[in-house]
Short mmCIF file of N, CA and C in Angstrom, two decimals:
data_model
loop_
_atom_site.label_atom_id
_atom_site.label_comp_id
_atom_site.label_asym_id
_atom_site.label_seq_id
_atom_site.Cartn_x
_atom_site.Cartn_y
_atom_site.Cartn_z
N UNK A 1223 -39.77 3.87 -23.11
CA UNK A 1223 -39.52 2.58 -22.40
C UNK A 1223 -40.54 2.58 -21.39
N UNK A 1224 -41.32 1.32 -21.25
CA UNK A 1224 -42.38 1.13 -20.49
C UNK A 1224 -42.11 0.01 -19.60
N UNK A 1225 -42.35 -0.09 -18.40
CA UNK A 1225 -42.24 -1.23 -17.35
C UNK A 1225 -43.53 -1.54 -16.84
N UNK A 1226 -43.84 -2.93 -16.83
CA UNK A 1226 -45.07 -3.37 -16.31
C UNK A 1226 -44.69 -4.44 -15.27
N UNK A 1227 -45.12 -4.13 -13.94
CA UNK A 1227 -44.71 -5.04 -13.02
C UNK A 1227 -46.05 -5.87 -12.55
N UNK A 1228 -45.93 -6.91 -12.21
CA UNK A 1228 -46.96 -7.86 -11.63
C UNK A 1228 -46.50 -8.88 -10.74
N UNK A 1229 -47.47 -9.54 -10.10
CA UNK A 1229 -47.13 -10.64 -9.16
C UNK A 1229 -47.38 -10.46 -7.72
N UNK A 1230 -47.62 -9.01 -7.37
CA UNK A 1230 -47.90 -8.91 -5.90
C UNK A 1230 -49.13 -9.41 -5.51
N UNK A 1231 -49.32 -9.49 -4.18
CA UNK A 1231 -50.66 -10.03 -3.62
C UNK A 1231 -50.48 -10.05 -2.11
N UNK A 1232 -51.55 -10.78 -1.54
CA UNK A 1232 -51.50 -11.05 -0.09
C UNK A 1232 -51.17 -12.45 0.29
N UNK A 1233 -50.07 -12.51 1.18
CA UNK A 1233 -49.75 -13.72 1.57
C UNK A 1233 -49.40 -13.72 3.09
N UNK A 1234 -49.34 -14.92 3.65
CA UNK A 1234 -49.02 -15.21 5.09
C UNK A 1234 -47.49 -15.20 5.28
N UNK A 1235 -47.14 -14.86 6.56
CA UNK A 1235 -45.75 -14.78 6.81
C UNK A 1235 -45.15 -16.29 6.43
N UNK A 1236 -43.92 -16.22 6.08
CA UNK A 1236 -43.27 -17.51 5.60
C UNK A 1236 -43.57 -17.99 4.12
N UNK A 1237 -44.41 -17.48 3.61
CA UNK A 1237 -44.83 -17.89 2.17
C UNK A 1237 -44.07 -17.10 1.20
N UNK A 1238 -44.09 -17.39 -0.20
CA UNK A 1238 -43.28 -16.86 -1.17
C UNK A 1238 -44.22 -16.14 -2.28
N UNK A 1239 -43.70 -15.33 -3.00
CA UNK A 1239 -44.15 -14.68 -4.08
C UNK A 1239 -42.92 -14.58 -5.10
N UNK A 1240 -43.40 -14.36 -6.45
CA UNK A 1240 -42.52 -13.86 -7.35
C UNK A 1240 -43.03 -12.86 -8.25
N UNK A 1241 -42.21 -11.79 -8.16
CA UNK A 1241 -42.72 -10.46 -8.99
C UNK A 1241 -42.03 -10.56 -10.37
N UNK A 1242 -42.71 -10.10 -11.36
CA UNK A 1242 -42.15 -10.04 -12.67
C UNK A 1242 -42.33 -8.53 -13.34
N UNK A 1243 -41.33 -8.15 -14.01
CA UNK A 1243 -41.35 -6.82 -14.63
C UNK A 1243 -40.98 -6.99 -16.11
N UNK A 1244 -41.99 -6.73 -16.88
CA UNK A 1244 -41.64 -6.73 -18.45
C UNK A 1244 -41.28 -5.34 -19.00
N UNK A 1245 -40.25 -5.30 -19.59
CA UNK A 1245 -39.83 -3.94 -20.26
C UNK A 1245 -39.95 -3.89 -21.64
N UNK A 1246 -40.46 -2.87 -22.19
CA UNK A 1246 -40.69 -2.65 -23.64
C UNK A 1246 -40.39 -1.35 -24.13
N UNK A 1247 -40.23 -1.32 -25.40
CA UNK A 1247 -39.65 -0.02 -26.03
C UNK A 1247 -38.51 -0.16 -26.65
N UNK A 1248 -37.76 1.05 -26.73
CA UNK A 1248 -36.46 0.97 -27.26
C UNK A 1248 -35.43 0.50 -26.25
N UNK A 1249 -35.00 -0.61 -26.45
CA UNK A 1249 -34.07 -1.22 -25.32
C UNK A 1249 -32.66 -1.32 -25.47
N UNK A 1250 -32.15 -0.91 -26.68
CA UNK A 1250 -30.85 -0.80 -26.91
C UNK A 1250 -30.04 -0.16 -25.89
N UNK A 1251 -29.08 -0.79 -25.22
CA UNK A 1251 -28.31 -0.34 -24.29
C UNK A 1251 -28.73 -0.74 -22.77
N UNK A 1252 -29.89 -1.67 -22.79
CA UNK A 1252 -30.41 -2.00 -21.51
C UNK A 1252 -29.20 -2.57 -20.65
N UNK A 1253 -29.05 -1.94 -19.34
CA UNK A 1253 -28.17 -2.45 -18.44
C UNK A 1253 -28.60 -3.00 -17.22
N UNK A 1254 -28.42 -2.46 -16.26
CA UNK A 1254 -28.98 -2.92 -14.85
C UNK A 1254 -30.68 -3.12 -14.87
N UNK A 1255 -31.02 -3.90 -14.02
CA UNK A 1255 -32.40 -4.33 -13.91
C UNK A 1255 -32.63 -4.43 -12.27
N UNK A 1256 -33.78 -3.97 -11.77
CA UNK A 1256 -33.99 -4.29 -10.34
C UNK A 1256 -35.10 -3.84 -9.68
N UNK A 1257 -35.19 -3.67 -8.42
CA UNK A 1257 -36.24 -3.52 -7.61
C UNK A 1257 -36.01 -2.62 -6.29
N UNK A 1258 -37.00 -1.68 -6.13
CA UNK A 1258 -36.91 -0.84 -4.79
C UNK A 1258 -38.26 -1.33 -4.16
N UNK A 1259 -38.33 -0.83 -3.06
CA UNK A 1259 -39.70 -0.88 -2.39
C UNK A 1259 -39.98 0.31 -1.44
N UNK A 1260 -41.21 0.53 -1.25
CA UNK A 1260 -41.63 1.68 -0.43
C UNK A 1260 -42.56 1.15 0.52
N UNK A 1261 -42.42 1.13 1.71
CA UNK A 1261 -43.23 0.79 2.82
C UNK A 1261 -44.42 1.90 3.26
N UNK A 1262 -45.44 1.68 3.93
CA UNK A 1262 -46.42 2.64 4.29
C UNK A 1262 -45.53 3.70 5.29
N UNK A 1263 -45.77 4.90 4.83
CA UNK A 1263 -45.16 5.93 5.75
C UNK A 1263 -43.61 5.98 5.86
N UNK A 1264 -42.92 5.22 4.75
CA UNK A 1264 -41.49 5.19 4.78
C UNK A 1264 -40.98 5.70 3.38
N UNK A 1265 -39.66 5.73 3.45
CA UNK A 1265 -39.11 5.98 2.09
C UNK A 1265 -38.77 4.99 1.33
N UNK A 1266 -38.00 5.15 0.19
CA UNK A 1266 -37.81 4.02 -0.73
C UNK A 1266 -36.60 3.33 -0.34
N UNK A 1267 -36.53 1.94 -0.31
CA UNK A 1267 -35.50 1.16 0.11
C UNK A 1267 -34.98 0.38 -1.15
N UNK A 1268 -33.75 0.08 -1.21
CA UNK A 1268 -33.16 -0.67 -2.17
C UNK A 1268 -33.42 -2.13 -1.85
N UNK A 1269 -33.99 -3.01 -2.84
CA UNK A 1269 -34.19 -4.39 -2.69
C UNK A 1269 -33.20 -5.22 -3.29
N UNK A 1270 -32.98 -5.13 -4.63
CA UNK A 1270 -32.04 -5.99 -5.31
C UNK A 1270 -31.82 -5.37 -6.77
N UNK A 1271 -30.78 -5.66 -7.30
CA UNK A 1271 -30.44 -5.25 -8.70
C UNK A 1271 -29.47 -6.30 -9.33
N UNK A 1272 -29.55 -6.41 -10.75
CA UNK A 1272 -28.86 -7.39 -11.33
C UNK A 1272 -28.26 -6.62 -12.62
N UNK A 1273 -26.99 -6.85 -12.93
CA UNK A 1273 -26.36 -6.17 -14.02
C UNK A 1273 -26.61 -6.98 -15.28
N UNK A 1274 -26.10 -6.27 -16.37
CA UNK A 1274 -26.35 -7.02 -17.72
C UNK A 1274 -25.55 -8.19 -17.86
N UNK A 1275 -24.33 -8.45 -17.00
CA UNK A 1275 -23.67 -9.62 -16.97
C UNK A 1275 -24.22 -10.56 -15.94
N UNK A 1276 -25.27 -10.15 -15.16
CA UNK A 1276 -25.75 -11.05 -14.13
C UNK A 1276 -25.20 -10.96 -12.68
N UNK A 1277 -24.56 -9.90 -12.48
CA UNK A 1277 -23.97 -9.76 -11.04
C UNK A 1277 -25.19 -9.06 -10.45
N UNK A 1278 -25.60 -9.77 -9.18
CA UNK A 1278 -26.64 -9.39 -8.37
C UNK A 1278 -26.22 -8.72 -6.88
N UNK A 1279 -26.99 -7.73 -6.49
CA UNK A 1279 -26.72 -7.20 -5.29
C UNK A 1279 -28.01 -7.04 -4.61
N UNK A 1280 -28.06 -7.02 -3.25
CA UNK A 1280 -29.24 -7.08 -2.52
C UNK A 1280 -28.98 -6.05 -1.19
N UNK A 1281 -30.26 -5.58 -0.90
CA UNK A 1281 -30.42 -4.80 0.32
C UNK A 1281 -30.18 -5.81 1.65
N UNK A 1282 -29.68 -5.22 2.64
CA UNK A 1282 -29.41 -5.98 3.82
C UNK A 1282 -30.65 -6.83 4.17
N UNK A 1283 -31.67 -6.28 4.35
CA UNK A 1283 -32.98 -6.75 5.01
C UNK A 1283 -33.47 -8.02 4.14
N UNK A 1284 -33.23 -8.14 2.80
CA UNK A 1284 -33.64 -9.18 1.92
C UNK A 1284 -32.59 -10.40 1.64
N UNK A 1285 -31.41 -10.03 2.14
CA UNK A 1285 -30.26 -10.95 1.65
C UNK A 1285 -30.59 -12.32 2.24
N UNK A 1286 -30.39 -13.47 1.35
CA UNK A 1286 -30.74 -14.79 1.86
C UNK A 1286 -32.12 -15.15 1.56
N UNK A 1287 -33.01 -14.18 1.36
CA UNK A 1287 -34.35 -14.65 1.10
C UNK A 1287 -34.96 -14.28 -0.22
N UNK A 1288 -34.33 -13.24 -0.83
CA UNK A 1288 -34.83 -12.75 -2.09
C UNK A 1288 -33.73 -13.08 -3.14
N UNK A 1289 -34.29 -13.32 -4.31
CA UNK A 1289 -33.39 -13.61 -5.54
C UNK A 1289 -33.72 -12.85 -6.72
N UNK A 1290 -32.99 -12.10 -7.27
CA UNK A 1290 -33.16 -11.35 -8.43
C UNK A 1290 -32.67 -12.03 -9.59
N UNK A 1291 -33.46 -12.05 -10.72
CA UNK A 1291 -32.92 -12.81 -11.97
C UNK A 1291 -33.59 -11.91 -13.17
N UNK A 1292 -32.91 -12.24 -14.34
CA UNK A 1292 -33.32 -11.53 -15.65
C UNK A 1292 -33.39 -12.60 -16.72
N UNK A 1293 -34.35 -12.26 -17.66
CA UNK A 1293 -34.31 -13.09 -18.90
C UNK A 1293 -34.29 -12.10 -19.94
N UNK A 1294 -33.09 -11.97 -20.55
CA UNK A 1294 -32.79 -11.06 -21.53
C UNK A 1294 -33.48 -11.28 -22.81
N UNK A 1295 -33.83 -12.44 -23.19
CA UNK A 1295 -34.63 -12.70 -24.27
C UNK A 1295 -35.97 -12.19 -24.24
N UNK A 1296 -36.72 -12.16 -22.89
CA UNK A 1296 -37.98 -11.63 -22.76
C UNK A 1296 -37.90 -10.17 -22.21
N UNK A 1297 -36.92 -9.66 -21.89
CA UNK A 1297 -36.66 -8.34 -21.32
C UNK A 1297 -37.51 -8.23 -19.99
N UNK A 1298 -37.34 -9.17 -19.19
CA UNK A 1298 -38.01 -9.34 -17.99
C UNK A 1298 -37.05 -9.53 -16.79
N UNK A 1299 -37.31 -8.84 -15.67
CA UNK A 1299 -36.65 -9.03 -14.49
C UNK A 1299 -37.55 -9.60 -13.48
N UNK A 1300 -37.10 -10.50 -12.60
CA UNK A 1300 -37.80 -11.24 -11.59
C UNK A 1300 -37.30 -10.99 -10.26
N UNK A 1301 -38.27 -11.05 -9.23
CA UNK A 1301 -37.74 -11.11 -8.01
C UNK A 1301 -38.45 -12.21 -7.22
N UNK A 1302 -37.80 -13.25 -6.93
CA UNK A 1302 -38.27 -14.36 -6.11
C UNK A 1302 -38.24 -14.10 -4.67
N UNK A 1303 -39.20 -13.95 -3.92
CA UNK A 1303 -39.20 -13.48 -2.55
C UNK A 1303 -39.76 -14.69 -1.66
N UNK A 1304 -38.82 -15.34 -0.92
CA UNK A 1304 -39.13 -16.36 0.07
C UNK A 1304 -39.11 -15.84 1.48
N UNK A 1305 -39.65 -16.77 2.34
CA UNK A 1305 -39.80 -16.45 3.80
C UNK A 1305 -40.15 -15.17 4.10
N UNK A 1306 -41.51 -14.64 3.37
CA UNK A 1306 -41.73 -13.26 3.48
C UNK A 1306 -42.29 -13.02 4.91
N UNK A 1307 -42.06 -11.78 5.43
CA UNK A 1307 -42.40 -11.33 6.63
C UNK A 1307 -43.20 -10.05 6.71
N UNK A 1308 -43.91 -9.74 7.81
CA UNK A 1308 -44.90 -8.59 7.72
C UNK A 1308 -44.06 -7.35 7.32
N UNK A 1309 -42.80 -7.13 7.70
CA UNK A 1309 -41.95 -6.19 7.42
C UNK A 1309 -41.67 -5.94 5.94
N UNK A 1310 -41.84 -6.92 5.13
CA UNK A 1310 -41.73 -6.83 3.72
C UNK A 1310 -42.87 -6.26 2.93
N UNK A 1311 -44.04 -5.96 3.71
CA UNK A 1311 -45.14 -5.25 3.15
C UNK A 1311 -44.65 -4.02 2.48
N UNK A 1312 -45.02 -3.76 1.25
CA UNK A 1312 -44.62 -2.50 0.53
C UNK A 1312 -45.04 -2.53 -0.75
N UNK A 1313 -45.05 -1.52 -1.46
CA UNK A 1313 -45.03 -1.30 -2.98
C UNK A 1313 -43.88 -1.58 -3.53
N UNK A 1314 -43.70 -2.67 -4.49
CA UNK A 1314 -42.35 -2.86 -5.08
C UNK A 1314 -42.50 -2.23 -6.43
N UNK A 1315 -41.30 -1.51 -6.70
CA UNK A 1315 -41.04 -0.75 -8.03
C UNK A 1315 -39.90 -1.47 -8.79
N UNK A 1316 -40.11 -1.80 -9.99
CA UNK A 1316 -39.06 -2.29 -10.84
C UNK A 1316 -38.44 -1.17 -11.61
N UNK A 1317 -37.13 -1.25 -11.90
CA UNK A 1317 -36.38 -0.11 -12.46
C UNK A 1317 -35.47 -0.83 -13.48
N UNK A 1318 -35.14 0.14 -14.47
CA UNK A 1318 -33.98 -0.48 -15.48
C UNK A 1318 -33.20 0.78 -15.79
N UNK A 1319 -31.99 0.35 -16.21
CA UNK A 1319 -31.08 1.49 -16.66
C UNK A 1319 -30.90 1.33 -18.16
N UNK A 1320 -30.76 2.31 -19.08
CA UNK A 1320 -30.63 2.30 -20.38
C UNK A 1320 -29.49 3.14 -20.72
N UNK A 1321 -28.42 2.63 -21.22
CA UNK A 1321 -27.09 3.50 -21.53
C UNK A 1321 -27.30 3.78 -23.13
N UNK A 1322 -26.90 5.23 -23.25
CA UNK A 1322 -26.89 5.79 -24.64
C UNK A 1322 -25.62 5.61 -25.22
N UNK A 1323 -25.35 6.16 -26.30
CA UNK A 1323 -24.11 5.97 -27.03
C UNK A 1323 -22.96 6.72 -26.38
N UNK A 1324 -23.18 7.55 -25.58
CA UNK A 1324 -22.26 8.34 -24.77
C UNK A 1324 -22.04 7.79 -23.53
N UNK A 1325 -22.58 6.53 -23.10
CA UNK A 1325 -22.35 5.78 -21.89
C UNK A 1325 -23.15 6.63 -20.76
N UNK A 1326 -24.07 7.46 -21.00
CA UNK A 1326 -24.76 8.04 -20.09
C UNK A 1326 -26.08 7.19 -19.72
N UNK A 1327 -26.50 6.96 -18.54
CA UNK A 1327 -27.57 6.08 -18.23
C UNK A 1327 -28.82 6.81 -17.68
N UNK A 1328 -29.93 6.42 -18.18
CA UNK A 1328 -31.30 6.89 -17.80
C UNK A 1328 -31.95 5.87 -17.11
N UNK A 1329 -32.57 6.11 -15.95
CA UNK A 1329 -33.28 5.18 -15.24
C UNK A 1329 -34.80 5.26 -15.34
N UNK A 1330 -35.38 4.24 -15.75
CA UNK A 1330 -36.91 4.23 -15.79
C UNK A 1330 -37.59 3.38 -14.69
N UNK A 1331 -38.78 3.70 -14.42
CA UNK A 1331 -39.45 2.98 -13.36
C UNK A 1331 -40.77 2.43 -13.65
N UNK A 1332 -41.22 1.37 -13.07
CA UNK A 1332 -42.43 0.69 -13.27
C UNK A 1332 -43.45 1.43 -12.41
N UNK A 1333 -44.75 0.91 -12.41
CA UNK A 1333 -45.68 1.54 -11.63
C UNK A 1333 -45.96 1.14 -10.21
N UNK A 1334 -45.32 -0.24 -9.97
CA UNK A 1334 -45.44 -0.59 -8.61
C UNK A 1334 -46.35 -1.70 -8.54
N UNK A 1335 -46.15 -2.73 -7.73
CA UNK A 1335 -46.95 -3.72 -7.40
C UNK A 1335 -47.01 -3.98 -5.93
N UNK A 1336 -48.14 -4.05 -5.20
CA UNK A 1336 -48.26 -4.27 -3.84
C UNK A 1336 -48.12 -5.59 -3.35
N UNK A 1337 -47.34 -5.76 -2.34
CA UNK A 1337 -47.01 -7.03 -1.67
C UNK A 1337 -47.44 -6.74 -0.17
N UNK A 1338 -48.57 -7.48 0.32
CA UNK A 1338 -48.85 -7.55 1.71
C UNK A 1338 -48.71 -8.78 2.37
N UNK A 1339 -47.93 -8.74 3.48
CA UNK A 1339 -47.63 -9.89 4.10
C UNK A 1339 -48.33 -9.90 5.55
N UNK A 1340 -49.26 -10.92 5.84
CA UNK A 1340 -49.90 -10.88 7.10
C UNK A 1340 -49.36 -11.79 8.06
N UNK A 1341 -49.23 -11.52 9.34
CA UNK A 1341 -48.65 -12.36 10.44
C UNK A 1341 -49.47 -13.43 10.93
#
């Protein structure tokens, strides 16, 4: 399973970006898809996740500003980020869960895409 994230870049505060993450490989059992982030000098923070049936959850810092979605035909998860703030500056990592025949889940991670928000 491979994940390729894209869409990061440099924006000014208040602007928007949309991240994409394309998943390829053996995807039978693809379940949750989502995003974490890691700010400079910080640990990993949960950003958003969407289940196979479309239920989305968000980390408190991004609620109301970010929207996670998925296109199951394209095996892609998106993160629409609006009203970006300097504190959103991070490397954003996509992740997916793959369920096997015994309902055990393995998590796979993408390589990360850098989002920089200037004030």
